[in-house]
Amino acid sequence: QVPLVESGGGLVQAGGSLRLSCAASRNIFGINTMGWYRQAPGRQRELVAHIISGSITNYADSVKGRFTISINNAKDTVYLQMNNLKPEDTAVYYCKAVADIPVRRDYWGKGTLVTVSS
């Protein structure tokens, strides 16, 4: 079973919005952090935003004020609302979950492509 399933990517014009979703498999226990990373062509993967213990959020400076990360009550689905998108936001967006039961383990989704046209 795929541990993380992402959805919501696509093509949007600059200034537009998209909402990404990532659902964790029920086989993953003890998730304490979920977040989004992105990787543009020729660049390293970078943190976009993550949420710790269901409430503590952290954002990359480049997306502050434009992107919002949230999580559902069960803490197994994370969302990324992306507003005022810019061409430089174009990348493959990956969901990541960190679980610590019984030991720390990182899980990654397969990625979803976001393309912002100018």
Short mmCIF file of C-alpha atoms in Angstrom, two decimals:
data_model
loop_
_atom_site.label_atom_id
_atom_site.label_comp_id
_atom_site.label_asym_id
_atom_site.label_seq_id
_atom_site.Cartn_x
_atom_site.Cartn_y
_atom_site.Cartn_z
CA GLN A 1 0.00 0.00 0.00
CA VAL A 2 1.31 3.42 -0.96
CA PRO A 3 2.15 5.23 2.28
CA LEU A 4 1.26 8.74 1.12
CA VAL A 5 -1.09 9.73 -1.69
CA GLU A 6 -0.94 13.27 -3.05
CA SER A 7 -3.46 15.07 -5.22
CA GLY A 8 -4.26 18.57 -6.43
CA GLY A 9 -1.39 19.51 -8.69
CA GLY A 10 -1.89 21.00 -12.13
CA LEU A 11 -1.41 23.97 -14.39
CA VAL A 12 -2.40 27.44 -13.23
CA GLN A 13 -1.71 30.99 -14.33
CA ALA A 14 0.38 33.33 -12.23
CA GLY A 15 -1.72 34.83 -9.47
CA GLY A 16 -3.95 31.77 -9.29
CA SER A 17 -4.48 29.22 -6.55
CA LEU A 18 -4.18 25.49 -6.04
CA ARG A 19 -4.80 23.21 -3.09
CA LEU A 20 -2.70 20.12 -2.56
CA SER A 21 -3.80 17.20 -0.42
CA CYS A 22 -1.83 14.31 1.03
CA ALA A 23 -3.44 11.35 2.76
CA ALA A 24 -1.41 8.96 4.87
CA SER A 25 -2.04 5.24 4.82
CA ARG A 26 -3.74 3.76 7.88
CA ASN A 27 -0.70 1.49 8.19
CA ILE A 28 1.44 4.39 9.36
CA PHE A 29 1.36 4.90 13.12
CA GLY A 30 2.69 7.67 15.29
CA ILE A 31 2.86 10.48 12.75
CA ASN A 32 4.15 13.64 14.45
CA THR A 33 5.06 15.76 11.43
CA MET A 34 3.62 16.15 7.96
CA GLY A 35 4.78 18.56 5.36
CA TRP A 36 5.49 19.53 1.78
CA TYR A 37 8.74 19.78 -0.09
CA ARG A 38 9.32 20.77 -3.69
CA GLN A 39 11.94 20.22 -6.32
CA ALA A 40 12.30 22.35 -9.41
CA PRO A 41 14.32 21.17 -12.44
CA GLY A 42 18.03 21.40 -11.74
CA ARG A 43 17.53 22.33 -8.10
CA GLN A 44 17.65 20.51 -4.79
CA ARG A 45 14.54 19.47 -2.96
CA GLU A 46 13.53 22.14 -0.46
CA LEU A 47 11.11 22.46 2.41
CA VAL A 48 7.95 24.40 1.61
CA ALA A 49 6.05 23.99 4.86
CA HIS A 50 5.47 21.50 7.61
CA ILE A 51 3.22 21.08 10.60
CA ILE A 52 4.37 19.47 13.83
CA SER A 53 2.12 17.84 16.42
CA GLY A 54 -0.90 19.09 14.54
CA SER A 55 -0.35 22.75 15.26
CA ILE A 56 3.21 24.08 14.99
CA THR A 57 3.83 25.36 11.48
CA ASN A 58 6.94 26.40 9.64
CA TYR A 59 7.22 27.93 6.17
CA ALA A 60 9.95 28.70 3.71
CA ASP A 61 10.48 32.45 3.44
CA SER A 62 9.57 32.35 -0.25
CA VAL A 63 6.02 31.18 0.47
CA LYS A 64 5.18 33.01 3.69
CA GLY A 65 1.95 34.95 3.35
CA ARG A 66 0.92 33.02 0.23
CA PHE A 67 0.79 29.35 1.28
CA THR A 68 -1.05 27.84 4.22
CA ILE A 69 -0.54 24.34 5.59
CA SER A 70 -3.26 22.61 7.58
CA ILE A 71 -4.11 19.15 8.85
CA ASN A 72 -7.33 17.29 9.56
CA ASN A 73 -8.50 16.27 13.03
CA ALA A 74 -7.24 12.72 12.62
CA LYS A 75 -3.82 14.15 11.72
CA ASP A 76 -3.50 11.85 8.74
CA THR A 77 -4.26 14.23 5.89
CA VAL A 78 -2.32 17.42 5.25
CA TYR A 79 -3.28 20.23 2.91
CA LEU A 80 -1.33 23.01 1.26
CA GLN A 81 -3.37 25.99 0.10
CA MET A 82 -1.29 27.93 -2.40
CA ASN A 83 -2.43 31.43 -3.33
CA ASN A 84 -0.90 34.11 -5.53
CA LEU A 85 1.19 31.51 -7.30
CA LYS A 86 4.29 32.61 -9.16
CA PRO A 87 6.18 30.98 -12.03
CA GLU A 88 9.04 30.27 -9.61
CA ASP A 89 6.67 28.04 -7.63
CA THR A 90 6.74 25.58 -10.53
CA ALA A 91 8.06 22.27 -9.20
CA VAL A 92 7.18 18.75 -8.24
CA TYR A 93 5.67 18.91 -4.77
CA TYR A 94 6.30 15.99 -2.44
CA CYS A 95 4.47 15.11 0.73
CA LYS A 96 6.49 13.85 3.69
CA ALA A 97 5.39 12.27 6.94
CA VAL A 98 7.58 11.56 9.94
CA ALA A 99 6.50 8.84 12.34
CA ASP A 100 8.18 7.81 15.56
CA ILE A 101 6.41 4.57 16.52
CA PRO A 102 8.17 2.22 17.07
CA VAL A 103 11.19 4.07 15.67
CA ARG A 104 11.58 7.23 13.62
CA ARG A 105 10.83 6.69 9.96
CA ASP A 106 10.30 9.11 7.10
CA TYR A 107 7.70 8.48 4.41
CA TRP A 108 7.52 10.22 1.04
CA GLY A 109 4.83 10.54 -1.57
CA LYS A 110 5.50 10.14 -5.27
CA GLY A 111 5.03 13.84 -5.95
CA THR A 112 2.55 16.00 -7.81
CA LEU A 113 3.51 18.51 -10.49
CA VAL A 114 2.57 22.17 -10.10
CA THR A 115 3.13 24.36 -13.14
CA VAL A 116 2.58 28.11 -12.95
CA SER A 117 2.50 29.94 -16.26
CA SER A 118 3.38 33.60 -16.60
#
